Short mmCIF file of C-alpha atoms and ligand atoms in Angstrom, two decimals:
data_model
loop_
_atom_site.label_atom_id
_atom_site.label_comp_id
_atom_site.label_asym_id
_atom_site.label_seq_id
_atom_site.Cartn_x
_atom_site.Cartn_y
_atom_site.Cartn_z
CA MET A 14 -8.53 11.50 32.28
CA ALA A 15 -10.27 14.48 30.68
CA THR A 16 -8.22 16.08 28.03
CA GLN A 17 -10.55 18.34 26.61
CA GLY A 18 -9.15 21.97 27.00
CA GLN A 19 -5.81 20.61 27.59
CA VAL A 20 -2.54 20.12 25.60
CA ILE A 21 -2.32 16.57 24.64
CA THR A 22 1.36 15.11 24.37
CA CYS A 23 1.28 12.08 21.95
CA LYS A 24 3.23 10.23 19.26
CA ALA A 25 3.57 11.63 15.65
CA ALA A 26 5.80 11.21 12.84
CA VAL A 27 7.49 14.43 11.94
CA ALA A 28 9.34 15.19 8.64
CA TYR A 29 12.12 17.50 9.51
CA GLU A 30 13.71 17.76 5.94
CA PRO A 31 12.81 16.58 2.72
CA ASN A 32 14.00 12.77 2.32
CA LYS A 33 15.32 12.33 5.68
CA PRO A 34 13.68 9.68 7.54
CA LEU A 35 10.53 10.60 9.54
CA VAL A 36 11.12 11.04 13.28
CA ILE A 37 8.62 9.23 15.78
CA GLU A 38 8.35 12.53 18.41
CA ASP A 39 6.66 13.31 21.53
CA VAL A 40 4.13 16.27 20.09
CA GLN A 41 2.15 18.82 21.97
CA VAL A 42 -1.25 19.23 20.31
CA ALA A 43 -3.06 22.38 21.26
CA PRO A 44 -6.79 22.32 22.17
CA PRO A 45 -8.96 23.21 19.39
CA GLN A 46 -9.79 26.74 18.80
CA ALA A 47 -13.30 28.11 17.08
CA GLY A 48 -14.28 26.26 14.37
CA GLU A 49 -11.62 23.49 14.95
CA VAL A 50 -11.97 19.87 15.69
CA ARG A 51 -9.41 17.67 17.55
CA ILE A 52 -9.24 14.09 16.35
CA LYS A 53 -7.77 10.95 17.93
CA ILE A 54 -6.37 9.33 14.76
CA LEU A 55 -6.86 5.45 14.99
CA PHE A 56 -5.60 4.40 11.43
CA THR A 57 -3.83 6.07 8.67
CA ALA A 58 -2.62 4.95 5.09
CA LEU A 59 0.10 6.40 3.37
CA CYS A 60 -0.65 8.11 0.01
CA HIS A 61 1.95 8.57 -2.89
CA THR A 62 0.99 12.31 -2.38
CA ASP A 63 2.74 12.19 1.07
CA ALA A 64 5.80 10.66 -0.31
CA TYR A 65 5.87 13.42 -3.05
CA THR A 66 5.56 16.36 -0.64
CA TRP A 67 8.28 14.44 1.63
CA SER A 68 10.61 14.53 -1.30
CA GLY A 69 10.81 18.30 -1.38
CA LYS A 70 9.26 18.28 -5.11
CA ASP A 71 6.00 19.87 -3.53
CA PRO A 72 6.03 23.82 -4.22
CA GLU A 73 3.85 23.78 -1.08
CA GLY A 74 5.84 21.65 1.02
CA LEU A 75 6.97 22.82 4.49
CA PHE A 76 9.39 21.58 7.03
CA PRO A 77 8.96 20.36 9.72
CA CYS A 78 5.71 18.95 9.10
CA ILE A 79 3.49 16.12 9.89
CA LEU A 80 2.31 14.72 6.64
CA GLY A 81 -0.75 12.14 6.34
CA HIS A 82 -4.21 12.66 4.79
CA GLU A 83 -5.76 9.40 4.32
CA ALA A 84 -7.32 8.41 7.83
CA ALA A 85 -10.13 7.88 10.47
CA GLY A 86 -10.72 8.39 13.96
CA ILE A 87 -12.82 9.78 16.89
CA VAL A 88 -13.60 13.46 17.89
CA GLU A 89 -11.78 13.98 21.07
CA SER A 90 -12.97 17.80 21.59
CA VAL A 91 -14.29 20.53 19.50
CA GLY A 92 -13.78 24.37 19.51
CA GLU A 93 -16.36 26.94 19.76
CA GLY A 94 -19.05 27.25 17.40
CA VAL A 95 -18.49 23.76 16.03
CA THR A 96 -22.19 22.06 15.75
CA GLU A 97 -21.91 19.30 12.99
CA VAL A 98 -19.69 16.97 15.03
CA GLN A 99 -19.13 16.26 18.80
CA PRO A 100 -16.81 14.23 20.93
CA GLY A 101 -17.04 10.39 20.10
CA ASP A 102 -18.12 10.85 16.61
CA HIS A 103 -16.41 8.45 14.02
CA VAL A 104 -15.03 10.81 11.62
CA ILE A 105 -12.64 10.84 8.23
CA PRO A 106 -10.42 13.98 7.99
CA CYS A 107 -10.90 15.40 4.56
CA TYR A 108 -7.96 17.50 2.88
CA GLN A 109 -10.53 18.98 0.42
CA ALA A 110 -12.97 20.98 2.79
CA GLU A 111 -16.55 21.63 2.08
CA CYS A 112 -17.87 24.71 3.60
CA ARG A 113 -21.26 25.15 1.75
CA GLU A 114 -21.00 28.81 1.95
CA CYS A 115 -17.92 30.04 -0.05
CA LYS A 116 -18.34 30.99 -3.98
CA PHE A 117 -16.80 27.46 -5.01
CA CYS A 118 -19.13 25.43 -2.70
CA LYS A 119 -22.08 27.39 -3.85
CA SER A 120 -21.08 27.21 -7.45
CA GLY A 121 -22.50 23.80 -8.04
CA LYS A 122 -19.57 23.62 -10.54
CA THR A 123 -16.69 22.18 -8.41
CA ASN A 124 -15.81 20.28 -5.11
CA LEU A 125 -13.08 22.63 -4.61
CA CYS A 126 -13.68 24.88 -1.50
CA GLY A 127 -11.86 27.98 -0.90
CA LYS A 128 -12.73 28.68 2.74
CA VAL A 129 -9.57 27.44 4.45
CA ARG A 130 -7.37 26.43 1.49
CA THR A 131 -4.81 29.47 1.77
CA ALA A 132 -4.51 28.43 5.51
CA THR A 133 -3.82 24.57 4.73
CA GLY A 134 -1.37 25.55 1.89
CA ALA A 135 0.62 27.49 4.50
CA GLY A 136 0.58 24.92 7.00
CA VAL A 137 -1.35 26.57 9.62
CA MET A 138 -4.95 26.99 11.03
CA MET A 139 -7.12 29.65 9.50
CA ASN A 140 -8.29 31.14 13.06
CA ASP A 141 -4.89 32.63 14.20
CA ARG A 142 -2.69 31.54 11.27
CA LYS A 143 -0.56 29.24 13.68
CA SER A 144 -0.02 25.66 14.20
CA ARG A 145 -1.49 23.60 17.06
CA PHE A 146 1.58 21.05 16.67
CA SER A 147 4.62 21.83 18.37
CA VAL A 148 8.02 19.95 19.73
CA ASN A 149 9.26 21.52 23.03
CA GLY A 150 7.99 24.84 22.05
CA LYS A 151 9.14 24.69 18.27
CA PRO A 152 6.03 24.93 15.82
CA ILE A 153 5.38 21.99 13.52
CA TYR A 154 3.51 22.86 10.43
CA HIS A 155 0.08 21.07 9.55
CA PHE A 156 -0.24 19.50 5.97
CA MET A 157 -3.21 19.36 3.76
CA GLY A 158 -5.17 20.52 6.67
CA THR A 159 -5.16 16.82 8.10
CA SER A 160 -1.72 15.80 9.28
CA THR A 161 -2.80 12.25 10.16
CA PHE A 162 0.68 10.86 11.08
CA SER A 163 -0.03 11.73 14.53
CA GLN A 164 -1.99 10.30 17.35
CA TYR A 165 -3.98 13.36 17.69
CA THR A 166 -4.62 16.13 15.20
CA VAL A 167 -6.66 19.35 14.74
CA VAL A 168 -8.49 20.19 11.65
CA HIS A 169 -10.80 22.77 10.47
CA ASP A 170 -14.67 21.68 11.05
CA VAL A 171 -15.25 22.38 7.43
CA SER A 172 -12.71 19.34 6.84
CA VAL A 173 -14.63 16.63 8.84
CA ALA A 174 -16.79 13.96 7.52
CA LYS A 175 -18.91 12.23 10.02
CA VAL A 176 -19.36 8.69 9.20
CA ASP A 177 -21.32 5.47 10.42
CA PRO A 178 -19.95 4.54 13.64
CA GLN A 179 -20.29 0.85 12.66
CA ALA A 180 -17.71 1.26 9.77
CA PRO A 181 -14.48 -0.40 10.31
CA LEU A 182 -11.89 2.54 10.68
CA ASP A 183 -8.82 0.45 9.77
CA LYS A 184 -10.59 -0.07 6.24
CA VAL A 185 -12.53 3.15 5.83
CA CYS A 186 -9.62 5.51 6.39
CA LEU A 187 -8.90 4.76 2.50
CA LEU A 188 -11.98 6.91 1.79
CA GLY A 189 -9.86 9.82 2.75
CA CYS A 190 -8.06 9.92 -0.66
CA GLY A 191 -7.27 7.37 -2.86
CA VAL A 192 -10.28 5.19 -3.56
CA PRO A 193 -12.46 8.23 -4.00
CA THR A 194 -10.24 9.96 -6.16
CA GLY A 195 -10.08 6.95 -8.80
CA LEU A 196 -13.93 6.33 -8.45
CA GLY A 197 -14.77 10.00 -8.81
CA ALA A 198 -12.74 10.83 -11.46
CA VAL A 199 -14.56 7.99 -13.52
CA TRP A 200 -18.26 8.92 -12.09
CA ASN A 201 -17.95 12.91 -11.70
CA THR A 202 -15.21 13.83 -13.79
CA ALA A 203 -15.25 11.93 -16.76
CA LYS A 204 -18.97 10.66 -16.46
CA VAL A 205 -17.94 7.42 -18.50
CA GLU A 206 -20.77 6.05 -20.00
CA PRO A 207 -21.83 2.35 -20.50
CA GLY A 208 -20.01 0.95 -23.48
CA ALA A 209 -17.06 3.49 -23.57
CA THR A 210 -13.64 2.27 -24.06
CA VAL A 211 -11.19 3.30 -21.35
CA ALA A 212 -7.28 3.57 -20.92
CA ILE A 213 -5.63 3.89 -17.36
CA PHE A 214 -2.13 4.66 -17.09
CA GLY A 215 -0.64 3.57 -14.04
CA LEU A 216 -2.22 0.96 -11.95
CA GLY A 217 -1.42 1.69 -8.24
CA THR A 218 -4.31 2.37 -5.87
CA VAL A 219 -5.63 5.25 -7.65
CA GLY A 220 -5.58 3.73 -11.23
CA LEU A 221 -7.24 0.44 -9.82
CA ALA A 222 -9.86 2.56 -8.22
CA VAL A 223 -10.39 4.24 -11.80
CA ALA A 224 -10.79 0.63 -13.09
CA GLU A 225 -13.45 -0.32 -10.42
CA GLY A 226 -15.35 3.07 -11.39
CA ALA A 227 -15.27 2.19 -15.02
CA LYS A 228 -16.38 -1.39 -14.61
CA SER A 229 -19.39 -0.13 -12.55
CA ALA A 230 -20.10 2.27 -15.29
CA GLY A 231 -20.33 -0.28 -17.60
CA ALA A 232 -17.00 0.29 -19.75
CA SER A 233 -16.74 -2.00 -22.55
CA ARG A 234 -12.94 -2.19 -22.46
CA ILE A 235 -10.76 -1.27 -19.49
CA ILE A 236 -7.19 -1.08 -20.85
CA GLY A 237 -4.50 -0.96 -18.18
CA VAL A 238 -1.06 0.29 -18.98
CA ASP A 239 1.81 0.21 -16.59
CA ILE A 240 5.64 -0.52 -17.03
CA ASP A 241 5.16 -3.26 -14.18
CA SER A 242 3.72 -6.28 -15.97
CA LYS A 243 3.00 -7.90 -12.41
CA LYS A 244 0.45 -5.17 -12.00
CA TYR A 245 -2.13 -7.00 -14.56
CA ASP A 246 -3.04 -9.89 -12.46
CA ILE A 247 -4.11 -7.59 -9.66
CA ALA A 248 -5.64 -5.37 -12.08
CA LYS A 249 -8.09 -7.85 -13.38
CA ASN A 250 -9.80 -8.21 -10.06
CA PHE A 251 -10.55 -4.28 -10.39
CA GLY A 252 -12.17 -4.67 -13.73
CA VAL A 253 -9.10 -4.31 -16.26
CA THR A 254 -9.94 -6.30 -19.31
CA GLU A 255 -6.48 -5.88 -21.14
CA PHE A 256 -2.93 -4.97 -20.49
CA VAL A 257 -0.27 -3.02 -22.18
CA ASN A 258 3.22 -2.69 -21.10
CA PRO A 259 4.92 0.38 -23.22
CA LYS A 260 8.14 -1.46 -22.57
CA ASP A 261 7.10 -4.16 -25.14
CA TYR A 262 6.71 -1.85 -27.93
CA ASP A 263 8.86 0.45 -30.09
CA LYS A 264 6.46 2.87 -31.06
CA PRO A 265 5.09 5.42 -28.81
CA ILE A 266 2.52 4.09 -26.27
CA GLN A 267 -0.45 6.61 -27.74
CA GLN A 268 -0.03 5.12 -31.19
CA VAL A 269 -0.29 1.54 -29.71
CA LEU A 270 -3.31 2.26 -28.05
CA VAL A 271 -4.77 4.38 -31.11
CA ASP A 272 -4.10 0.85 -33.13
CA LEU A 273 -5.74 -1.20 -30.54
CA THR A 274 -8.91 0.89 -30.27
CA ASP A 275 -9.93 1.78 -33.98
CA GLY A 276 -8.77 5.42 -33.59
CA GLY A 277 -8.48 6.11 -29.78
CA VAL A 278 -10.10 5.47 -26.54
CA ASP A 279 -13.28 7.57 -25.31
CA TYR A 280 -11.54 8.15 -22.06
CA SER A 281 -8.09 8.05 -20.57
CA PHE A 282 -6.68 8.73 -17.08
CA GLU A 283 -3.11 9.58 -16.04
CA CYS A 284 -2.66 8.00 -12.44
CA ILE A 285 1.15 8.43 -12.26
CA GLY A 286 2.00 12.01 -12.03
CA ASN A 287 4.36 11.79 -15.06
CA VAL A 288 3.93 14.66 -17.67
CA SER A 289 5.03 12.85 -20.66
CA VAL A 290 2.70 10.22 -19.86
CA MET A 291 0.01 12.84 -19.47
CA ARG A 292 0.56 13.83 -22.83
CA ALA A 293 0.47 10.17 -24.11
CA ALA A 294 -3.04 9.85 -22.39
CA LEU A 295 -4.49 12.77 -24.14
CA GLU A 296 -2.98 11.90 -27.60
CA CYS A 297 -4.39 8.49 -27.46
CA CYS A 298 -7.98 9.60 -27.12
CA HIS A 299 -10.16 9.56 -30.09
CA LYS A 300 -10.69 12.56 -32.22
CA GLY A 301 -13.49 14.27 -32.11
CA TRP A 302 -14.66 13.47 -28.25
CA GLY A 303 -12.25 11.45 -26.44
CA THR A 304 -11.50 12.94 -22.81
CA SER A 305 -8.25 12.63 -20.94
CA VAL A 306 -8.48 13.25 -16.82
CA ILE A 307 -5.14 14.14 -15.24
CA ILE A 308 -5.18 12.57 -11.46
CA GLY A 309 -1.48 12.33 -11.01
CA VAL A 310 0.27 15.16 -8.99
CA ALA A 311 3.65 16.18 -10.98
CA ALA A 312 6.62 17.68 -9.47
CA SER A 313 7.37 21.45 -8.95
CA GLY A 314 8.45 23.08 -12.54
CA GLN A 315 6.88 20.30 -14.53
CA GLU A 316 5.02 21.33 -17.43
CA ILE A 317 2.21 19.53 -19.94
CA SER A 318 2.38 20.08 -23.46
CA THR A 319 0.73 18.63 -26.73
CA ARG A 320 0.06 20.25 -30.24
CA PRO A 321 -2.95 22.40 -29.87
CA PHE A 322 -4.34 20.66 -32.82
CA GLN A 323 -5.03 17.65 -30.48
CA LEU A 324 -7.49 19.97 -28.83
CA VAL A 325 -8.95 21.67 -32.08
CA THR A 326 -9.85 18.20 -33.23
CA GLY A 327 -12.06 17.63 -30.33
CA ARG A 328 -10.06 16.06 -27.47
CA VAL A 329 -10.57 17.54 -24.18
CA TRP A 330 -8.12 17.82 -21.30
CA LYS A 331 -9.41 17.73 -17.70
CA GLY A 332 -8.11 17.26 -14.26
CA THR A 333 -9.79 16.13 -11.06
CA ALA A 334 -9.16 16.60 -7.08
CA PHE A 335 -10.38 14.00 -4.72
CA GLY A 336 -12.48 12.67 -7.75
CA GLY A 337 -14.91 15.77 -7.90
CA PHE A 338 -16.42 14.40 -4.59
CA LYS A 339 -17.72 17.08 -2.22
CA SER A 340 -15.98 15.68 0.86
CA ARG A 341 -18.22 16.36 3.91
CA SER A 342 -21.50 15.46 1.85
CA GLN A 343 -20.46 12.43 -0.13
CA VAL A 344 -17.53 10.73 2.09
CA PRO A 345 -20.51 9.37 4.54
CA TRP A 346 -22.29 8.21 1.39
CA LEU A 347 -19.10 6.31 0.20
CA VAL A 348 -18.52 4.64 3.61
CA ASP A 349 -22.47 3.49 3.22
CA LYS A 350 -21.50 1.99 -0.17
CA TYR A 351 -18.67 -0.15 1.38
CA MET A 352 -20.73 -1.14 4.04
CA LYS A 353 -23.43 -2.39 1.38
CA LYS A 354 -20.37 -4.01 -0.32
CA GLU A 355 -21.03 -1.90 -3.44
CA ILE A 356 -17.39 -0.56 -3.59
CA LYS A 357 -14.17 -2.35 -2.66
CA ILE A 358 -11.86 -1.01 -0.14
CA ASP A 359 -10.24 -4.25 1.85
CA GLU A 360 -8.74 -5.38 -1.68
CA TYR A 361 -6.71 -2.15 -1.75
CA ILE A 362 -4.72 -2.94 1.61
CA THR A 363 -1.84 -4.91 1.06
CA HIS A 364 0.15 -4.23 4.48
CA ASN A 365 -0.62 -3.20 7.89
CA LEU A 366 1.96 -1.69 10.36
CA ALA A 367 2.12 0.32 13.58
CA LEU A 368 3.08 4.08 13.47
CA GLY A 369 6.56 3.29 14.70
CA ASP A 370 7.31 1.14 11.34
CA ILE A 371 6.42 4.47 9.06
CA ASN A 372 9.74 4.57 7.45
CA LYS A 373 9.49 1.02 6.60
CA ALA A 374 5.97 1.59 5.05
CA PHE A 375 7.22 4.58 2.88
CA ASP A 376 9.95 1.85 1.68
CA LEU A 377 7.12 -0.54 0.91
CA MET A 378 5.18 2.11 -1.05
CA HIS A 379 8.07 2.32 -3.81
CA GLU A 380 7.92 -1.56 -4.18
CA GLY A 381 5.60 -2.75 -6.93
CA GLY A 382 3.70 -5.12 -4.38
CA CYS A 383 2.40 -2.64 -2.30
CA LEU A 384 -1.03 -0.82 -2.89
CA ARG A 385 -1.95 0.60 0.36
CA CYS A 386 -0.35 0.24 3.99
CA VAL A 387 -2.34 0.97 6.83
CA LEU A 388 -0.63 2.16 10.16
CA LYS A 389 -2.41 1.54 13.50
CA LEU A 390 -1.61 4.81 15.57
CA HIS A 391 -2.52 3.27 19.14
CA GLU A 392 -1.41 -0.13 20.97
N1 LIG B 538 -5.65 14.36 -7.98
C1 LIG B 538 -5.98 14.07 -6.89
O1 LIG B 538 -6.82 14.17 -6.14
C2 LIG B 538 -5.03 12.81 -6.26
C3 LIG B 538 -5.35 12.01 -5.21
C4 LIG B 538 -4.63 10.89 -4.90
C5 LIG B 538 -3.28 10.67 -5.48
N2 LIG B 538 -3.10 11.62 -6.58
C6 LIG B 538 -1.76 11.00 -7.23
O2 LIG B 538 -2.21 10.16 -7.86
C7 LIG B 538 -0.88 9.51 -8.58
C8 LIG B 538 -1.28 7.73 -8.38
O3 LIG B 538 -1.10 7.62 -6.90
P1 LIG B 538 -0.96 6.04 -6.68
O4 LIG B 538 -1.10 5.97 -5.15
O5 LIG B 538 -2.09 5.17 -7.28
O6 LIG B 538 0.61 5.70 -6.90
P2 LIG B 538 1.20 4.53 -7.35
O7 LIG B 538 2.78 4.90 -7.17
O8 LIG B 538 0.83 3.43 -6.30
O9 LIG B 538 1.02 4.11 -8.75
C9 LIG B 538 1.50 4.44 -9.60
C10 LIG B 538 1.52 3.18 -10.91
O10 LIG B 538 2.30 3.92 -12.18
C11 LIG B 538 3.12 2.77 -12.69
N3 LIG B 538 3.96 3.75 -13.54
C12 LIG B 538 5.26 4.58 -13.30
N4 LIG B 538 5.64 5.35 -14.13
C13 LIG B 538 4.97 4.78 -15.38
C14 LIG B 538 4.99 5.05 -16.77
N5 LIG B 538 5.85 5.78 -17.25
N6 LIG B 538 4.09 4.57 -17.69
C15 LIG B 538 3.04 3.52 -16.96
N7 LIG B 538 3.08 3.24 -15.88
C16 LIG B 538 3.80 3.73 -14.86
C17 LIG B 538 3.83 2.26 -11.50
O11 LIG B 538 4.48 1.06 -11.92
C18 LIG B 538 2.54 2.20 -10.50
O12 LIG B 538 1.80 1.21 -10.84
C19 LIG B 538 0.10 10.15 -7.62
O13 LIG B 538 0.89 10.91 -8.47
C20 LIG B 538 -0.58 10.62 -6.48
O14 LIG B 538 0.25 12.02 -6.06
C21 LIG B 538 -3.86 12.38 -7.05
N1 LIG B 539 0.67 21.02 -3.35
C1 LIG B 539 0.85 20.62 -4.57
C2 LIG B 539 -0.43 20.16 -5.40
C3 LIG B 539 -0.87 18.65 -5.00
C4 LIG B 539 -2.13 18.50 -5.52
O1 LIG B 539 -2.60 18.48 -6.66
N2 LIG B 539 -3.13 17.80 -4.62
C5 LIG B 539 -4.28 17.27 -5.09
C6 LIG B 539 -4.58 16.18 -4.14
S1 LIG B 539 -3.27 14.67 -4.04
C7 LIG B 539 -3.94 13.64 -2.96
O2 LIG B 539 -3.03 12.51 -2.93
C8 LIG B 539 -5.36 18.09 -4.81
O3 LIG B 539 -6.62 17.73 -4.59
N3 LIG B 539 -5.23 19.29 -5.17
C9 LIG B 539 -6.20 20.58 -4.89
C10 LIG B 539 -5.94 21.48 -3.78
O4 LIG B 539 -4.77 20.97 -3.43
O5 LIG B 539 -6.52 22.14 -3.59
C11 LIG B 539 1.48 21.54 -5.62
O6 LIG B 539 1.46 22.96 -5.32
O7 LIG B 539 2.10 21.05 -6.67
ZN1 LIG B 540 -3.52 11.31 -1.38
ZN1 LIG B 541 -16.47 26.24 0.53
#
């Protein structure tokens, strides 16, 4: 049955309130308006940022909403003026847009795009500042411009990457967030060079992707830091050469790393979202040149601090969103790299469940053994 131009009723997981179990609902998804694309989502993974917003600690968090931003699917229909994708195309929705026209996109200095960011932050579509989702006539907010915990979603055309139709969507859905973030933090943001020493704080999916990126960049030592010692075994497969558990030491972790590396590492990456660890990650860097990259997302009200002397003496503090990748241009390139076996994806997927099991999937995420859980959206 043709669905183009019609409201689609489908299943979605709705977050009605912070921390209350998500509810699988029949949701109405309106047709795409000008510059919009409606996507049949086939697979979505869960990222810790979904859990962060669900927890109520995200200052941009709005309820009720449909979370989810690491997914893949097939274009169902497009709105007026959409030229770059058409029904049937295989796509990855990208929470970081790329319009190629705004001040940010044209700067050549950043992957951030300004075109739809205020709308996505407000949980609505740019065209009419309204949501395309409703339940029994009541609007449900969008999330990060993607809302992939739904069998169908509507996104801005500048937030859609068209990918190789041969690529397995149950795997490449991970290229919507965590894996590119870690790889890009190394390749684009830090620009790690051969022989460099690297410390990675937090060995979840993002930290492991940092390790993979650092290995491919030719780093000589890749030191993983995690409070869960079980992470070391898996981390070795991603390139981590040494492991440090802060709980095994009486002295501050930055001192442990400085002592281990003759004055500090060349690059460090914070992949947790803990502001005390962000400080340690900066302070374990080598005087004169060490660079620390913040990747983790910290709760509302949290702030970073250090002695300015740390920066005066040459350490550099940076941050990265989506690993600095330009989404529409570079996600298809990452898909091709996966197809050529040049980057891992399968190894990050520890669990596969159905949409109806989404609350179980969030429970799993908080257990040490889960990296990414991929949900199948349709039977
Ligand atoms: N900037 C971006 O574009 C971007 C993209 C994706 C995810 N993120 C953020 O990156 C962070 C990591 O995501 P993830 O999915 O890998 O998370 P995760 O929870 O799977 O991994 C975090 C790891 O940190 C470890 N850890 C926790 N506290 C620690 C401490 N005090 N010291 C050392 N290790 C500690 C945990 O044991 C775990 O292994 C999250 O904050 C997420 O929101 C940011
Ligand atoms: N809404 C949060 C900010 C969350 C945040 O920093 N998001 C990251 C992506 S996390 C993906 O898992 C990001 O890329 N931010 C850039 C952007 O959102 O434009 C808050 O307000 O604290
Ligand atoms: Zn994410
Ligand atoms: Zn732009």
